[in-house]
XYZ file of C-alpha atoms in Angstrom:
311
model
C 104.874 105.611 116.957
C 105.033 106.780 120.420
C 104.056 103.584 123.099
C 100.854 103.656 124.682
C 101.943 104.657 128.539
C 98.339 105.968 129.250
C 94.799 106.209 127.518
C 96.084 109.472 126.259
C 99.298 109.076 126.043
C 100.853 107.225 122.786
C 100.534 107.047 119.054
C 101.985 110.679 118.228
C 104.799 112.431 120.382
C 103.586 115.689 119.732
C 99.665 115.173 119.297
C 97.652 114.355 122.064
C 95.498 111.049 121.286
C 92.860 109.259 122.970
C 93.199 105.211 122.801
C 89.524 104.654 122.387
C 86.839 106.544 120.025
C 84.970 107.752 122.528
C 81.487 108.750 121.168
C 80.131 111.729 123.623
C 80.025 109.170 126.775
C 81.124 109.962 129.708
C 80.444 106.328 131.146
C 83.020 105.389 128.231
C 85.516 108.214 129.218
C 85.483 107.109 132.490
C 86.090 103.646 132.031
C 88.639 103.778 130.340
C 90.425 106.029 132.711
C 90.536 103.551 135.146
C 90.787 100.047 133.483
C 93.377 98.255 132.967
C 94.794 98.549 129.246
C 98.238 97.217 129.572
C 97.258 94.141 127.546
C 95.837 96.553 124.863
C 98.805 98.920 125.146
C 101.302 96.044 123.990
C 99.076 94.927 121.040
C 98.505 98.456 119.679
C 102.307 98.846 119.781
C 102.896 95.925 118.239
C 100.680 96.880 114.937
C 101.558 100.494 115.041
C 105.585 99.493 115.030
C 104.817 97.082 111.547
C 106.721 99.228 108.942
C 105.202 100.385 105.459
C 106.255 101.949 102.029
C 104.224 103.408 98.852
C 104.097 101.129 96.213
C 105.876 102.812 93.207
C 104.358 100.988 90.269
C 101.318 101.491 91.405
C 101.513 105.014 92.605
C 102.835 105.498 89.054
C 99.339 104.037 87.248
C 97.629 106.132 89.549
C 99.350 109.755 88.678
C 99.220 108.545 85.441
C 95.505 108.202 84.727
C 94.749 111.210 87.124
C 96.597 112.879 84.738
C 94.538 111.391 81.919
C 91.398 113.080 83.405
C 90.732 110.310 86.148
C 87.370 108.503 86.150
C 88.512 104.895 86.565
C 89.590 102.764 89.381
C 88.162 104.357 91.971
C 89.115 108.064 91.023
C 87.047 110.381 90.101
C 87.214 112.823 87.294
C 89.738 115.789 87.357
C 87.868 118.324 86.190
C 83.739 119.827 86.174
C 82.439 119.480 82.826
C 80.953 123.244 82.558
C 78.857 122.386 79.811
C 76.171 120.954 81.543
C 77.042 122.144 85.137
C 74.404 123.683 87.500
C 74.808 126.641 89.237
C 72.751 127.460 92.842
C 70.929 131.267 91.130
C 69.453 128.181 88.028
C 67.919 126.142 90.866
C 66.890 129.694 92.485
C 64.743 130.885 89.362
C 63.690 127.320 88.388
C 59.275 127.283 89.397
C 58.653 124.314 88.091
C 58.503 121.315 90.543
C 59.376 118.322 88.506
C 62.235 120.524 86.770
C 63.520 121.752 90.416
C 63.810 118.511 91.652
C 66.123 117.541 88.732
C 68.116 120.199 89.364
C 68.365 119.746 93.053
C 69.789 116.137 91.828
C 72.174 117.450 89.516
C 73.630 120.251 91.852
C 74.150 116.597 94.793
C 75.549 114.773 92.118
C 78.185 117.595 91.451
C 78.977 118.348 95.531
C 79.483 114.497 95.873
C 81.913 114.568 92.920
C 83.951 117.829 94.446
C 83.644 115.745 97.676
C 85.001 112.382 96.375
C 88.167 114.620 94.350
C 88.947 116.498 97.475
C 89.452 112.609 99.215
C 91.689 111.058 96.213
C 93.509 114.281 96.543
C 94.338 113.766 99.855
C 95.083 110.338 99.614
C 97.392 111.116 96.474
C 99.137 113.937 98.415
C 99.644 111.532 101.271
C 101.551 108.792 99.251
C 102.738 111.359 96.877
C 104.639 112.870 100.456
C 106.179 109.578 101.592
C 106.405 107.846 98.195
C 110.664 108.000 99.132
C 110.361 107.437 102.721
C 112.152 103.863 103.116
C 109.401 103.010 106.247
C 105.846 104.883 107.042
C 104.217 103.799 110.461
C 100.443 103.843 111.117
C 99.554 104.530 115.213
C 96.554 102.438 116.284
C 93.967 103.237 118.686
C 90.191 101.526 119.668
C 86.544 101.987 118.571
C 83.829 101.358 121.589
C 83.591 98.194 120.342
C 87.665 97.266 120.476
C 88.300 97.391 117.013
C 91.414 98.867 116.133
C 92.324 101.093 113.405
C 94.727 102.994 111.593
C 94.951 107.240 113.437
C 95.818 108.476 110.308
C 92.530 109.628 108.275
C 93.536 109.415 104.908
C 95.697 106.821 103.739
C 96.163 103.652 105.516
C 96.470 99.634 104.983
C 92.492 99.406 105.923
C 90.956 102.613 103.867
C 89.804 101.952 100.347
C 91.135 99.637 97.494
C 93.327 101.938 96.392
C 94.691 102.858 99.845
C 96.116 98.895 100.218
C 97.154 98.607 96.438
C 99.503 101.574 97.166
C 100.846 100.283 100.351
C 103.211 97.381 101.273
C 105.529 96.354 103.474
C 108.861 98.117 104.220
C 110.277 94.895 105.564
C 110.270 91.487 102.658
C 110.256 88.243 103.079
C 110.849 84.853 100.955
C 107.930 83.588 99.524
C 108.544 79.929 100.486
C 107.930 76.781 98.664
C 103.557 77.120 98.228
C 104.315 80.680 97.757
C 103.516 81.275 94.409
C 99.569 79.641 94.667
C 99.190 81.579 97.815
C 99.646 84.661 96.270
C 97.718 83.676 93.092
C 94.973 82.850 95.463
C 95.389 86.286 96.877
C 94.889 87.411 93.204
C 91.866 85.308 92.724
C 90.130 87.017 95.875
C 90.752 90.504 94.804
C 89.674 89.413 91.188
C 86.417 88.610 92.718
C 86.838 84.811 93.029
C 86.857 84.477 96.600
C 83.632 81.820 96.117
C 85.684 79.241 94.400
C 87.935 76.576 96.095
C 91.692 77.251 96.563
C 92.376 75.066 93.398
C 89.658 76.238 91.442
C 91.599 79.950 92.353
C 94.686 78.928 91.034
C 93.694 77.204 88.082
C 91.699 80.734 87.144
C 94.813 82.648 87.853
C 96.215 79.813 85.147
C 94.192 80.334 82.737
C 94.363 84.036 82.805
C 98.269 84.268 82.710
C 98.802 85.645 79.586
C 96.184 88.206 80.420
C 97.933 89.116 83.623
C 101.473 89.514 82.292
C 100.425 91.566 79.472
C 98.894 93.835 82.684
C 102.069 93.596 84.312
C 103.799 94.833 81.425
C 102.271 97.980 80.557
C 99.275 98.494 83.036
C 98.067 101.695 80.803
C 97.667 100.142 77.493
C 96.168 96.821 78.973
C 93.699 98.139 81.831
C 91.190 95.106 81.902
C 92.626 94.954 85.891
C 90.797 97.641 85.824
C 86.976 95.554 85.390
C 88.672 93.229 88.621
C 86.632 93.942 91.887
C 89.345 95.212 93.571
C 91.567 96.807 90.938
C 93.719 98.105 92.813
C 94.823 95.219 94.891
C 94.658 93.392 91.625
C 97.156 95.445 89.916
C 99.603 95.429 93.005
C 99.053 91.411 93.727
C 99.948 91.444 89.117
C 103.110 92.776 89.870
C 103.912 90.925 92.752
C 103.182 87.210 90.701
C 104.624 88.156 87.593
C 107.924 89.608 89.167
C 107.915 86.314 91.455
C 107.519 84.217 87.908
C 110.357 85.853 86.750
C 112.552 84.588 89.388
C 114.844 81.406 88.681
C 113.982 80.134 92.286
C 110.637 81.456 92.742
C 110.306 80.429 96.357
C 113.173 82.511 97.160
C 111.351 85.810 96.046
C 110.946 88.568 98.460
C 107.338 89.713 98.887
C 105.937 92.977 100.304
C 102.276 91.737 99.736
C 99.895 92.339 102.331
C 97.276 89.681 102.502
C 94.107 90.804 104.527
C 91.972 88.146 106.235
C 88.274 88.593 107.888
C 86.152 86.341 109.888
C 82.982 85.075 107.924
C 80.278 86.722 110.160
C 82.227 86.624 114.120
C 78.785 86.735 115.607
C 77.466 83.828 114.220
C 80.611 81.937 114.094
C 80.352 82.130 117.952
C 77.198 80.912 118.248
C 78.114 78.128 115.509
C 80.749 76.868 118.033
C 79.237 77.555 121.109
C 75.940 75.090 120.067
C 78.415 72.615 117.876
C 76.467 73.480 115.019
C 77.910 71.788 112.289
C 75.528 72.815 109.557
C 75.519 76.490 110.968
C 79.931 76.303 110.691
C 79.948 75.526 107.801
C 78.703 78.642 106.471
C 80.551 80.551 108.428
C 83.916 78.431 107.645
C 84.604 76.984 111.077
C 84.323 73.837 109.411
C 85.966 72.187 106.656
C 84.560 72.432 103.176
C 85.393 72.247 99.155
C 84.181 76.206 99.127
C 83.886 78.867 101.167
C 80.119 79.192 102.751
C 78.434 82.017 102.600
C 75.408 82.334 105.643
C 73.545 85.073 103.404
C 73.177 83.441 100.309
C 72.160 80.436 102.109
C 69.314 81.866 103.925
C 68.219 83.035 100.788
C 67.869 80.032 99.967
C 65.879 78.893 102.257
C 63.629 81.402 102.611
C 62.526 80.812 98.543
C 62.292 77.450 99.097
C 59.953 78.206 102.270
C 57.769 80.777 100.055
C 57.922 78.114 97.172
C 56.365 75.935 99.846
C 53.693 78.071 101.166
C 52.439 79.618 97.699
């Protein structure tokens, strides 16, 4: 991507972009024009110059059951089904409330459908377009807040699950010695055990081996990735173990995984530290524990123990 020089100047060559989101403010506009950014210039050029590719084997399961007729994983069906489909001039004659309103349902249901094929499209289109480009690159720019994302609408590394299970690094990298239970934790968190400890993770990625390799193998016949709460990511971390497994020095395998992180509620991990509330970081992982906290299910907790009190 083009280097930020300016707050409208970088990202694209050819496309004029503004470095922050600005929202109809002019207070924002303005203060931007005359800040001083060269801080943020040099980090948004550092994550728009990270090189990507489209995953192939996973690109592949994805044409594949599009082709089917779609309606799994996050795509949505290929084609109307006529035979129960409303038209506007039904809705039109319709006089009876109750029956209207069903109607008016039905007709939302079927623009929300169109809306959510037009997306995948897109998306598909996108990767389908680059899916023999050796490196894609993703310009950055700012929301008000100073988060940064991805320019590009439609596919990138921090869109939907199957946006990051069809993209990976360009550039690999050895695995290292702990490699292998680092990326079956990855698996376990995309699998939906992110709750458990890091050992409980890899034991679960143990016991499911044979499950996952048979995935690995032939993704179509064998789609119970497909019941994983991120499927996508699931399928894409599969092939990444299993082809890893396969390897007579495992640690030695090159990776294109990318791992995403967040921060367990930023606002209240601030706060946490900024009082030394022990009790307060441990739910928001500052501090050291068997399992990861979780701040929301705890103050469930104690608010039905509180009513339990009171009734």
């Amino acid at each position: 991507p083009a280097p930020w020089q300016d707050h409208e100047i970088g990202g694209y060559y050819q496309k004029p972009t503004n470095i922050m989101r600005i929202q109809e403010s002019n207070l924002q506009a303005r203060s931007i024009k005359y800040a001083d950014l060269s801080q943020i210039y040099n980090v948004l050029d550092i994550l728009g110059s990270t090189p990507w590719r489209i995953n192939k084997k996973v690109l592949n399961v994805i044409e594949a059951i599009w082709e089917e007729g779609g309606g799994e994983g996050e795509i949505p069906t290929k084609f109307y089904n006529y035979d129960d489909y409303i038209y506007s001039y039904q809705f039109k004659e319709c006089s009876n409330y109750e029956e209207k309103s069903k109607l008016l349902k039905k007709i939302q249901s079927q623009k929300d459908q169109h809306s959510l094929r037009c997306d995948f499209t897109l998306k598909l289109n996108v990767a389908k377009a680059f899916s023999n480009v050796d490196q894609i690159y993703f310009p950055h720019n700012l929301d008000f807040r100073g988060r940064v994302y991805p320019i590009p609408p439609h596919l990138n590394h921090m869109s939907a699950d199957i946006c990051r299970g069809i993209l990976e690094f360009a550039e690999a990298k050895p695995i290292g010695p702990n490699g292998i239970n680092w990326l079956k934790i990855h698996l376990a968190n995309v699998m939906g055990k992110d709750k458990l400890s890091f050992n409980e993770r890899i034991a679960y990625v143990d016991m499911n081996m044979p499950l996952i390799e048979a995935c690995a193998k032939d993704p179509l016949k064998n789609r119970q990735w497909l019941e994983y709460e991120d499927c996508w990511q699931s399928l894409a971390a599969i092939f990444d173990l299993t082809d890893a497994l396969k390897c007579e020095k495992p640690e030695l395998y090159l990776s294109r995984m990318h791992i995403h992180q967040d921060g367990s509620c930023n606002g209240l991990q601030h706060y946490a530290a900024l009082g030394r509330d022990f009790a307060g970081a441990q739910q928001v992982n500052l501090a050291q524990s068997d399992k990861p906290g979780d701040v929301y299910t705890h103050v469930a907790n104690m608010v039905q123990d509180l009513s339990l009190i009171h009734i």
